mmCIF file of C-alpha atoms in Angstrom:
data_model
loop_
_atom_site.group_PDB
_atom_site.id
_atom_site.type_symbol
_atom_site.label_atom_id
_atom_site.label_comp_id
_atom_site.label_asym_id
_atom_site.label_seq_id
_atom_site.Cartn_x
_atom_site.Cartn_y
_atom_site.Cartn_z
ATOM 1 C CA MET A 1 16.125 15.117 32.353
ATOM 2 C CA LYS A 2 19.547 16.889 31.550
ATOM 3 C CA GLY A 3 23.165 16.297 32.223
ATOM 4 C CA SER A 4 25.057 16.615 35.815
ATOM 5 C CA ASN A 5 24.747 20.455 37.016
ATOM 6 C CA LYS A 6 24.647 22.206 40.806
ATOM 7 C CA ALA A 7 21.336 21.849 40.858
ATOM 8 C CA THR A 8 21.126 18.750 39.694
ATOM 9 C CA VAL A 9 23.250 16.842 41.962
ATOM 10 C CA LEU A 10 23.844 16.166 45.502
ATOM 11 C CA THR A 11 25.444 18.057 47.729
ATOM 12 C CA LEU A 12 28.637 15.728 49.159
ATOM 13 C CA ALA A 13 27.610 15.096 53.354
ATOM 14 C CA GLU A 14 24.103 13.686 51.316
ATOM 15 C CA LYS A 15 26.020 11.439 49.305
ATOM 16 C CA CYS A 16 28.214 10.645 52.418
ATOM 17 C CA LYS A 17 24.614 9.335 54.361
ATOM 18 C CA ASN A 18 23.015 7.859 51.390
ATOM 19 C CA ILE A 19 26.246 5.548 51.479
ATOM 20 C CA LEU A 20 26.150 4.473 54.920
ATOM 21 C CA VAL A 21 22.476 4.018 54.777
ATOM 22 C CA SER A 22 22.477 2.210 52.162
ATOM 23 C CA ASN A 23 25.008 -0.476 52.551
ATOM 24 C CA TRP A 24 25.407 -2.628 56.304
ATOM 25 C CA GLN A 25 29.309 -3.854 56.055
ATOM 26 C CA GLY A 26 31.801 -1.682 56.083
ATOM 27 C CA TYR A 27 35.981 -2.210 56.981
ATOM 28 C CA LEU A 28 36.621 -0.873 60.588
ATOM 29 C CA ASN A 29 40.053 0.181 61.484
ATOM 30 C CA THR A 30 41.600 0.298 64.848
ATOM 31 C CA ILE A 31 45.083 0.290 66.192
ATOM 32 C CA LYS A 32 47.433 -3.304 67.783
ATOM 33 C CA THR A 33 47.638 -3.157 71.541
ATOM 34 C CA ASP A 34 51.511 -3.108 70.834
ATOM 35 C CA ALA A 35 51.369 -0.470 67.927
ATOM 36 C CA GLN A 36 53.603 3.142 67.861
ATOM 37 C CA GLY A 37 51.295 4.523 65.655
ATOM 38 C CA SER A 38 52.271 2.904 62.429
ATOM 39 C CA LYS A 39 50.515 2.003 59.788
ATOM 40 C CA GLU A 40 51.614 -1.636 59.441
ATOM 41 C CA ASN A 41 49.755 -1.957 63.197
ATOM 42 C CA ILE A 42 46.571 -1.737 62.563
ATOM 43 C CA TYR A 43 44.156 -4.023 62.644
ATOM 44 C CA THR A 44 41.390 -4.447 59.846
ATOM 45 C CA SER A 45 38.145 -6.157 59.658
ATOM 46 C CA LYS A 46 34.484 -6.281 57.408
ATOM 47 C CA VAL A 47 32.911 -6.351 60.233
ATOM 48 C CA LYS A 48 27.955 -5.348 59.887
ATOM 49 C CA TYR A 49 26.386 -1.655 61.217
ATOM 50 C CA ILE A 50 23.162 0.160 60.576
ATOM 51 C CA ILE A 51 22.927 3.208 61.337
ATOM 52 C CA ARG A 52 20.938 5.108 63.423
ATOM 53 C CA LYS A 53 21.097 8.920 65.017
ATOM 54 C CA GLY A 54 23.197 9.534 62.059
ATOM 55 C CA ASN A 55 26.455 7.688 64.181
ATOM 56 C CA PRO A 56 27.049 3.839 63.079
ATOM 57 C CA LEU A 57 25.956 1.283 65.327
ATOM 58 C CA ILE A 58 28.919 -1.799 64.792
ATOM 59 C CA TRP A 59 29.018 -5.058 65.610
ATOM 60 C CA VAL A 60 31.816 -7.108 66.306
ATOM 61 C CA PRO A 61 32.653 -10.351 66.576
ATOM 62 C CA GLU A 62 34.011 -10.992 70.290
ATOM 63 C CA HIS A 63 37.206 -13.018 69.424
ATOM 64 C CA GLU A 64 37.873 -10.097 66.742
ATOM 65 C CA LEU A 65 40.972 -7.920 68.087
ATOM 66 C CA HIS A 66 39.036 -4.343 68.007
ATOM 67 C CA ASN A 67 37.794 -5.442 70.989
ATOM 68 C CA VAL A 68 41.331 -5.561 73.057
ATOM 69 C CA ASN A 69 42.278 -2.777 70.862
ATOM 70 C CA THR A 70 40.201 -0.100 71.839
ATOM 71 C CA ILE A 71 40.902 -1.526 75.046
ATOM 72 C CA ILE A 72 43.834 0.793 75.163
ATOM 73 C CA ASP A 73 42.979 3.208 72.040
ATOM 74 C CA GLU A 74 39.534 3.632 71.181
ATOM 75 C CA ARG A 75 40.833 5.520 67.832
ATOM 76 C CA GLY A 76 39.977 4.196 64.677
ATOM 77 C CA SER A 77 37.975 4.156 61.348
ATOM 78 C CA PHE A 78 35.754 2.879 59.057
ATOM 79 C CA SER A 79 35.044 2.624 55.154
ATOM 80 C CA VAL A 80 31.669 2.112 53.693
ATOM 81 C CA ALA A 81 30.961 1.513 49.575
ATOM 82 C CA SER A 82 28.256 2.175 47.893
ATOM 83 C CA PRO A 83 26.666 -1.136 47.117
ATOM 84 C CA TYR A 84 28.215 -2.436 44.064
ATOM 85 C CA PRO A 85 25.910 -5.331 42.872
ATOM 86 C CA GLY A 86 25.662 -8.730 40.707
ATOM 87 C CA PRO A 87 27.299 -7.511 37.401
ATOM 88 C CA LEU A 88 27.869 -3.311 38.467
ATOM 89 C CA GLY A 89 30.811 -5.005 40.129
ATOM 90 C CA LYS A 90 32.670 -7.237 37.244
ATOM 91 C CA LEU A 91 32.089 -4.128 34.926
ATOM 92 C CA LEU A 92 33.705 -1.699 37.877
ATOM 93 C CA LYS A 93 36.565 -4.122 38.084
ATOM 94 C CA SER A 94 36.745 -4.245 34.686
ATOM 95 C CA MET A 95 37.331 -0.240 33.805
ATOM 96 C CA ASN A 96 39.739 -0.378 37.240
ATOM 97 C CA LYS A 97 37.129 1.769 38.847
ATOM 98 C CA PHE A 98 36.233 1.644 42.640
ATOM 99 C CA PRO A 99 33.389 2.236 43.747
ATOM 100 C CA VAL A 100 32.907 5.451 45.522
ATOM 101 C CA ARG A 101 33.047 4.757 49.576
ATOM 102 C CA VAL A 102 33.053 6.745 52.393
ATOM 103 C CA ALA A 103 36.222 6.841 54.855
ATOM 104 C CA LEU A 104 35.484 8.214 58.413
ATOM 105 C CA THR A 105 37.139 8.744 62.217
ATOM 106 C CA GLY A 106 36.772 8.752 65.268
ATOM 107 C CA ASP A 107 36.316 7.194 68.770
ATOM 108 C CA VAL A 108 35.066 3.018 68.300
ATOM 109 C CA VAL A 109 32.789 3.729 71.957
ATOM 110 C CA PRO A 110 31.639 0.124 73.553
ATOM 111 C CA VAL A 111 27.580 0.042 73.999
ATOM 112 C CA LYS A 112 26.759 -1.198 77.094
ATOM 113 C CA ASP A 113 24.015 -2.751 78.836
ATOM 114 C CA LYS A 114 20.638 -1.080 78.264
ATOM 115 C CA LYS A 115 22.040 0.896 75.727
ATOM 116 C CA ALA A 116 23.380 -2.757 74.036
ATOM 117 C CA GLU A 117 19.333 -4.028 74.568
ATOM 118 C CA SER A 118 18.177 -0.202 73.390
ATOM 119 C CA ALA A 119 20.301 -0.729 69.985
ATOM 120 C CA ALA A 120 19.954 -4.783 69.415
ATOM 121 C CA ASN A 121 15.685 -3.893 69.701
ATOM 122 C CA TYR A 122 16.517 -0.981 67.474
ATOM 123 C CA LEU A 123 18.111 -3.444 65.074
ATOM 124 C CA LYS A 124 15.332 -6.072 65.067
ATOM 125 C CA GLU A 125 12.463 -3.482 64.754
ATOM 126 C CA MET A 126 14.248 -1.807 61.488
ATOM 127 C CA MET A 127 14.624 -5.403 60.085
ATOM 128 C CA LEU A 128 10.993 -6.362 60.539
ATOM 129 C CA SER A 129 9.728 -3.270 59.424
ATOM 130 C CA GLU A 130 11.590 -3.728 56.322
ATOM 131 C CA GLU A 131 10.861 -7.075 55.616
ATOM 132 C CA LYS A 132 7.388 -5.765 56.054
ATOM 133 C CA ALA A 133 7.139 -2.991 53.637
ATOM 134 C CA LEU A 134 8.887 -5.653 50.884
ATOM 135 C CA LYS A 135 5.706 -7.299 51.135
ATOM 136 C CA GLU A 136 4.227 -4.300 50.652
ATOM 137 C CA PHE A 137 5.363 -2.703 47.291
ATOM 138 C CA SER A 138 2.807 -1.748 44.619
ATOM 139 C CA TYR A 139 3.669 -3.546 41.716
ATOM 140 C CA THR A 140 5.136 -1.289 39.972
ATOM 141 C CA VAL A 141 7.743 -1.563 42.667
ATOM 142 C CA SER A 142 7.959 -5.303 42.727
ATOM 143 C CA GLY A 143 8.418 -5.084 39.492
ATOM 144 C CA VAL A 144 11.820 -3.485 39.094
ATOM 145 C CA LEU A 145 13.094 -5.283 42.911
ATOM 146 C CA SER A 146 11.609 -8.781 41.223
ATOM 147 C CA SER A 147 14.644 -9.414 39.487
ATOM 148 C CA SER A 148 17.873 -8.168 42.427
ATOM 149 C CA ASN A 149 19.507 -11.111 44.146
ATOM 150 C CA HIS A 150 17.488 -11.028 47.312
ATOM 151 C CA PHE A 151 19.715 -12.479 49.901
ATOM 152 C CA SER A 152 22.833 -10.712 48.157
ATOM 153 C CA THR A 153 21.254 -6.938 48.182
ATOM 154 C CA THR A 154 18.475 -6.815 51.112
ATOM 155 C CA ARG A 155 19.749 -5.012 54.676
ATOM 156 C CA SER A 156 17.274 -6.949 55.958
ATOM 157 C CA GLU A 157 18.874 -10.654 55.590
ATOM 158 C CA ASN A 158 22.230 -9.410 55.456
ATOM 159 C CA LEU A 159 22.047 -8.439 59.275
ATOM 160 C CA LYS A 160 19.749 -11.721 60.529
ATOM 161 C CA GLU A 161 23.002 -13.066 61.840
ATOM 162 C CA LEU A 162 23.354 -10.454 64.463
ATOM 163 C CA ILE A 163 20.595 -11.546 66.806
ATOM 164 C CA ASP A 164 20.094 -15.278 65.017
ATOM 165 C CA GLY A 165 22.267 -16.386 67.886
ATOM 166 C CA GLY A 166 24.903 -18.478 66.616
ATOM 167 C CA GLU A 167 28.155 -15.714 67.070
ATOM 168 C CA LYS A 168 28.676 -13.221 70.226
ATOM 169 C CA TYR A 169 28.761 -9.369 69.419
ATOM 170 C CA VAL A 170 29.957 -6.576 71.213
ATOM 171 C CA ILE A 171 28.536 -3.739 70.267
ATOM 172 C CA TYR A 172 30.185 0.085 69.441
ATOM 173 C CA LYS A 173 28.715 3.050 68.518
ATOM 174 C CA PHE A 174 31.393 4.942 66.091
ATOM 175 C CA ASN A 175 31.506 8.468 67.189
ATOM 176 C CA LEU A 176 32.304 10.663 64.229
ATOM 177 C CA SER A 177 34.933 13.266 64.252
ATOM 178 C CA SER A 178 36.130 13.626 60.460
ATOM 179 C CA CYS A 179 34.501 12.073 56.874
ATOM 180 C CA MET A 180 35.746 11.668 53.459
ATOM 181 C CA PHE A 181 33.596 11.002 50.503
ATOM 182 C CA VAL A 182 36.214 9.476 47.843
ATOM 183 C CA ASP A 183 35.022 9.134 44.324
ATOM 184 C CA GLY A 184 35.741 6.174 41.780
ATOM 185 C CA ASN A 185 39.242 7.239 40.757
ATOM 186 C CA GLY A 186 40.451 7.374 44.137
ATOM 187 C CA GLY A 187 40.202 10.813 44.858
ATOM 188 C CA THR A 188 39.405 12.346 48.705
ATOM 189 C CA HIS A 189 37.164 15.268 49.570
ATOM 190 C CA GLU A 190 36.634 16.605 53.002
ATOM 191 C CA VAL A 191 33.238 16.708 53.910
ATOM 192 C CA ASP A 192 32.267 19.712 56.402
ATOM 193 C CA PHE A 193 31.464 18.050 59.837
ATOM 194 C CA GLU A 194 27.936 20.125 59.938
ATOM 195 C CA ASP A 195 26.832 19.624 57.128
ATOM 196 C CA MET A 196 27.174 15.928 57.436
ATOM 197 C CA GLU A 197 24.986 15.749 60.716
ATOM 198 C CA LYS A 198 22.597 18.836 59.224
ATOM 199 C CA CYS A 199 21.538 16.373 56.146
ATOM 200 C CA LYS A 200 19.674 13.435 56.296
ATOM 201 C CA ALA A 201 19.471 10.484 54.078
ATOM 202 C CA SER A 202 17.348 10.051 51.261
ATOM 203 C CA LEU A 203 13.799 7.374 51.452
ATOM 204 C CA LEU A 204 14.877 5.914 48.333
ATOM 205 C CA ALA A 205 19.116 4.787 50.042
ATOM 206 C CA PRO A 206 18.000 1.161 52.345
ATOM 207 C CA TYR A 207 16.703 0.247 49.128
ATOM 208 C CA SER A 208 19.054 1.314 46.406
ATOM 209 C CA ALA A 209 21.087 -1.780 46.360
ATOM 210 C CA LYS A 210 18.268 -3.308 45.632
ATOM 211 C CA LEU A 211 16.419 -1.121 42.712
ATOM 212 C CA ILE A 212 20.629 -0.947 40.996
ATOM 213 C CA ASP A 213 20.974 -4.899 40.716
ATOM 214 C CA GLY A 214 17.134 -5.281 40.036
ATOM 215 C CA ILE A 215 17.060 -2.713 37.145
ATOM 216 C CA ASN A 216 21.144 -4.782 36.076
ATOM 217 C CA GLN A 217 20.000 -7.751 36.164
ATOM 218 C CA SER A 218 17.036 -6.839 33.824
ATOM 219 C CA GLU A 219 17.645 -6.819 30.453
ATOM 220 C CA ALA A 220 14.598 -5.048 29.722
ATOM 221 C CA ARG A 221 15.720 -2.406 32.208
ATOM 222 C CA ARG A 222 18.918 -2.395 30.963
ATOM 223 C CA ARG A 223 17.652 -1.383 27.409
ATOM 224 C CA GLY A 224 15.866 1.104 29.391
ATOM 225 C CA LEU A 225 18.548 3.104 30.293
ATOM 226 C CA ILE A 226 20.341 2.551 26.217
ATOM 227 C CA LEU A 227 16.810 4.721 25.287
ATOM 228 C CA PHE A 228 17.664 7.020 28.028
ATOM 229 C CA CYS A 229 21.064 7.957 26.868
ATOM 230 C CA PHE A 230 19.341 8.358 23.179
ATOM 231 C CA THR A 231 16.736 10.397 24.358
ATOM 232 C CA TYR A 232 17.363 12.313 26.999
ATOM 233 C CA LEU A 233 21.474 12.850 26.488
ATOM 234 C CA ASN A 234 21.798 12.067 22.439
ATOM 235 C CA VAL A 235 24.177 9.349 23.715
ATOM 236 C CA ASN A 236 24.199 6.246 21.152
ATOM 237 C CA ALA A 237 24.995 3.169 23.461
ATOM 238 C CA ARG A 238 25.403 0.210 22.846
ATOM 239 C CA ASP A 239 24.500 -1.071 26.722
ATOM 240 C CA ALA A 240 24.059 0.441 29.827
ATOM 241 C CA TYR A 241 24.156 -0.134 33.311
ATOM 242 C CA MET A 242 22.632 1.878 36.488
ATOM 243 C CA LEU A 243 25.890 3.082 38.623
ATOM 244 C CA SER A 244 23.648 4.801 41.141
ATOM 245 C CA LEU A 245 20.428 6.650 42.449
ATOM 246 C CA ASP A 246 19.730 9.588 44.685
ATOM 247 C CA ARG A 247 15.799 11.555 44.938
ATOM 248 C CA LYS A 248 17.495 14.092 42.125
ATOM 249 C CA GLY A 249 17.805 11.406 39.911
ATOM 250 C CA PHE A 250 20.383 8.458 38.795
ATOM 251 C CA ASP A 251 24.120 7.878 37.505
ATOM 252 C CA VAL A 252 24.744 5.390 34.569
ATOM 253 C CA LEU A 253 27.772 3.841 32.580
ATOM 254 C CA GLY A 254 27.401 3.702 29.016
ATOM 255 C CA LYS A 255 28.973 1.610 26.932
ATOM 256 C CA VAL A 256 29.323 4.192 23.461
ATOM 257 C CA HIS A 257 31.736 4.568 20.716
ATOM 258 C CA SER A 258 35.113 6.108 20.887
ATOM 259 C CA LYS A 259 37.178 6.308 17.872
ATOM 260 C CA VAL A 260 41.224 5.779 18.295
ATOM 261 C CA THR A 261 43.566 7.811 17.116
ATOM 262 C CA GLY A 262 45.839 7.328 14.540
ATOM 263 C CA ASP A 263 44.809 3.426 12.955
ATOM 264 C CA GLU A 264 41.343 5.017 13.097
ATOM 265 C CA ILE A 265 40.217 1.730 14.516
ATOM 266 C CA ASP A 266 36.479 1.734 16.442
ATOM 267 C CA GLU A 267 36.114 0.738 19.790
ATOM 268 C CA TYR A 268 33.710 1.112 22.477
ATOM 269 C CA GLN A 269 34.415 2.613 26.286
ATOM 270 C CA TRP A 270 32.376 3.062 29.774
ATOM 271 C CA LYS A 271 31.817 6.005 30.217
ATOM 272 C CA GLN A 272 29.669 7.931 33.172
ATOM 273 C CA PHE A 273 26.166 9.581 32.600
ATOM 274 C CA ARG A 274 23.515 11.944 34.627
ATOM 275 C CA ILE A 275 20.139 11.784 34.156
ATOM 276 C CA THR A 276 18.374 13.528 36.186
ATOM 277 C CA PHE A 277 14.291 13.535 37.506
ATOM 278 C CA LYS A 278 12.005 16.352 36.165
ATOM 279 C CA GLU A 279 10.347 16.561 40.370
ATOM 280 C CA GLU A 280 12.282 15.208 42.874
ATOM 281 C CA THR A 281 11.953 11.651 44.073
ATOM 282 C CA ARG A 282 10.053 11.208 48.096
ATOM 283 C CA ASP A 283 10.646 7.631 48.056
ATOM 284 C CA ILE A 284 10.979 4.010 46.231
ATOM 285 C CA GLU A 285 7.525 4.078 45.643
ATOM 286 C CA SER A 286 7.935 7.452 43.374
ATOM 287 C CA PHE A 287 11.552 6.307 42.214
ATOM 288 C CA CYS A 288 9.983 3.821 39.676
ATOM 289 C CA GLN A 289 7.030 5.673 39.358
ATOM 290 C CA GLN A 290 9.211 8.202 37.380
ATOM 291 C CA LEU A 291 11.783 5.526 36.063
ATOM 292 C CA ALA A 292 8.346 3.838 34.071
ATOM 293 C CA GLU A 293 6.908 7.686 33.488
ATOM 294 C CA MET A 294 10.052 7.922 31.817
ATOM 295 C CA GLU A 295 10.751 4.601 29.631
ATOM 296 C CA GLU A 296 7.431 5.681 28.396
ATOM 297 C CA ASP A 297 8.439 9.092 27.361
ATOM 298 C CA ALA A 298 11.379 7.550 26.107
ATOM 299 C CA ILE A 299 9.496 5.208 23.604
ATOM 300 C CA LYS A 300 7.139 7.426 22.736
ATOM 301 C CA LYS A 301 10.296 9.689 20.981
ATOM 302 C CA VAL A 302 12.244 7.094 19.480
ATOM 303 C CA SER A 303 9.304 5.757 17.953
ATOM 304 C CA SER A 304 8.827 9.499 16.415
ATOM 305 C CA TYR A 305 12.226 9.323 15.444
ATOM 306 C CA SER A 306 11.426 6.261 13.238
ATOM 307 C CA GLY A 307 8.165 7.335 11.822
ATOM 308 C CA LEU A 308 6.439 4.744 13.525
ATOM 309 C CA GLY A 309 4.444 7.362 16.461
#
């Protein structure tokens, strides 16, 4: 396990695919019917979606202006952030940082009749599959997920309103024409469209919000992250949070010592670190298993450093 290099990080296309699958809500932008193309005439709202065959399927409430706008002009954009549940969101805000996100442009096309029925059935099947998986995970996985906020981090819980009959929706398919990756500092990076079409999201992605929150809401797990920083990166951190994860490893925000130039006042700052796995994880089971093994390994190493091993 070590810091980041080309072999240990995902491509931009992979990052974008994982973000799209890991979330269930984003911001849809369409051009108002009386608009002449100026930014002031863009209508924006938060909507819920799923990914099917690489494209977002978006559920728009019947009363939303998008339903009128897209009749005149199908062009739109869609922005989705990497999940930042619980304490992670507050920490990013205090650092004046944004969660990384995907910015898509394309056409917002209505899904009608049998295709709309098929989309609704696909949503129900996906939700049932996820709920079944959550009940059947091993003790190791359940141990990590148990600390997470169930409602705010579970996709199936957040999508229930789309099928409970309380509100009527129009389903749209977002046909991508371009994709940008937006980093935590607001910098934009164009993503090759062919790469986006070829790559697949990680099997971890649908559960990343629960995993991140489960780790960050547990003091014991966060102590484990502090040990990882010390053992694998030789970094002394006072505190640590999981920022993101993927099949190759995970990113940690560590609170590390820094000296202010001039008056030599001791201060601490949050810095981002990358920790990579010995082997790529296939799914949530292998991710949690490697995490548990790393915790055991880190404790042994720290004990031996202290002369206790």
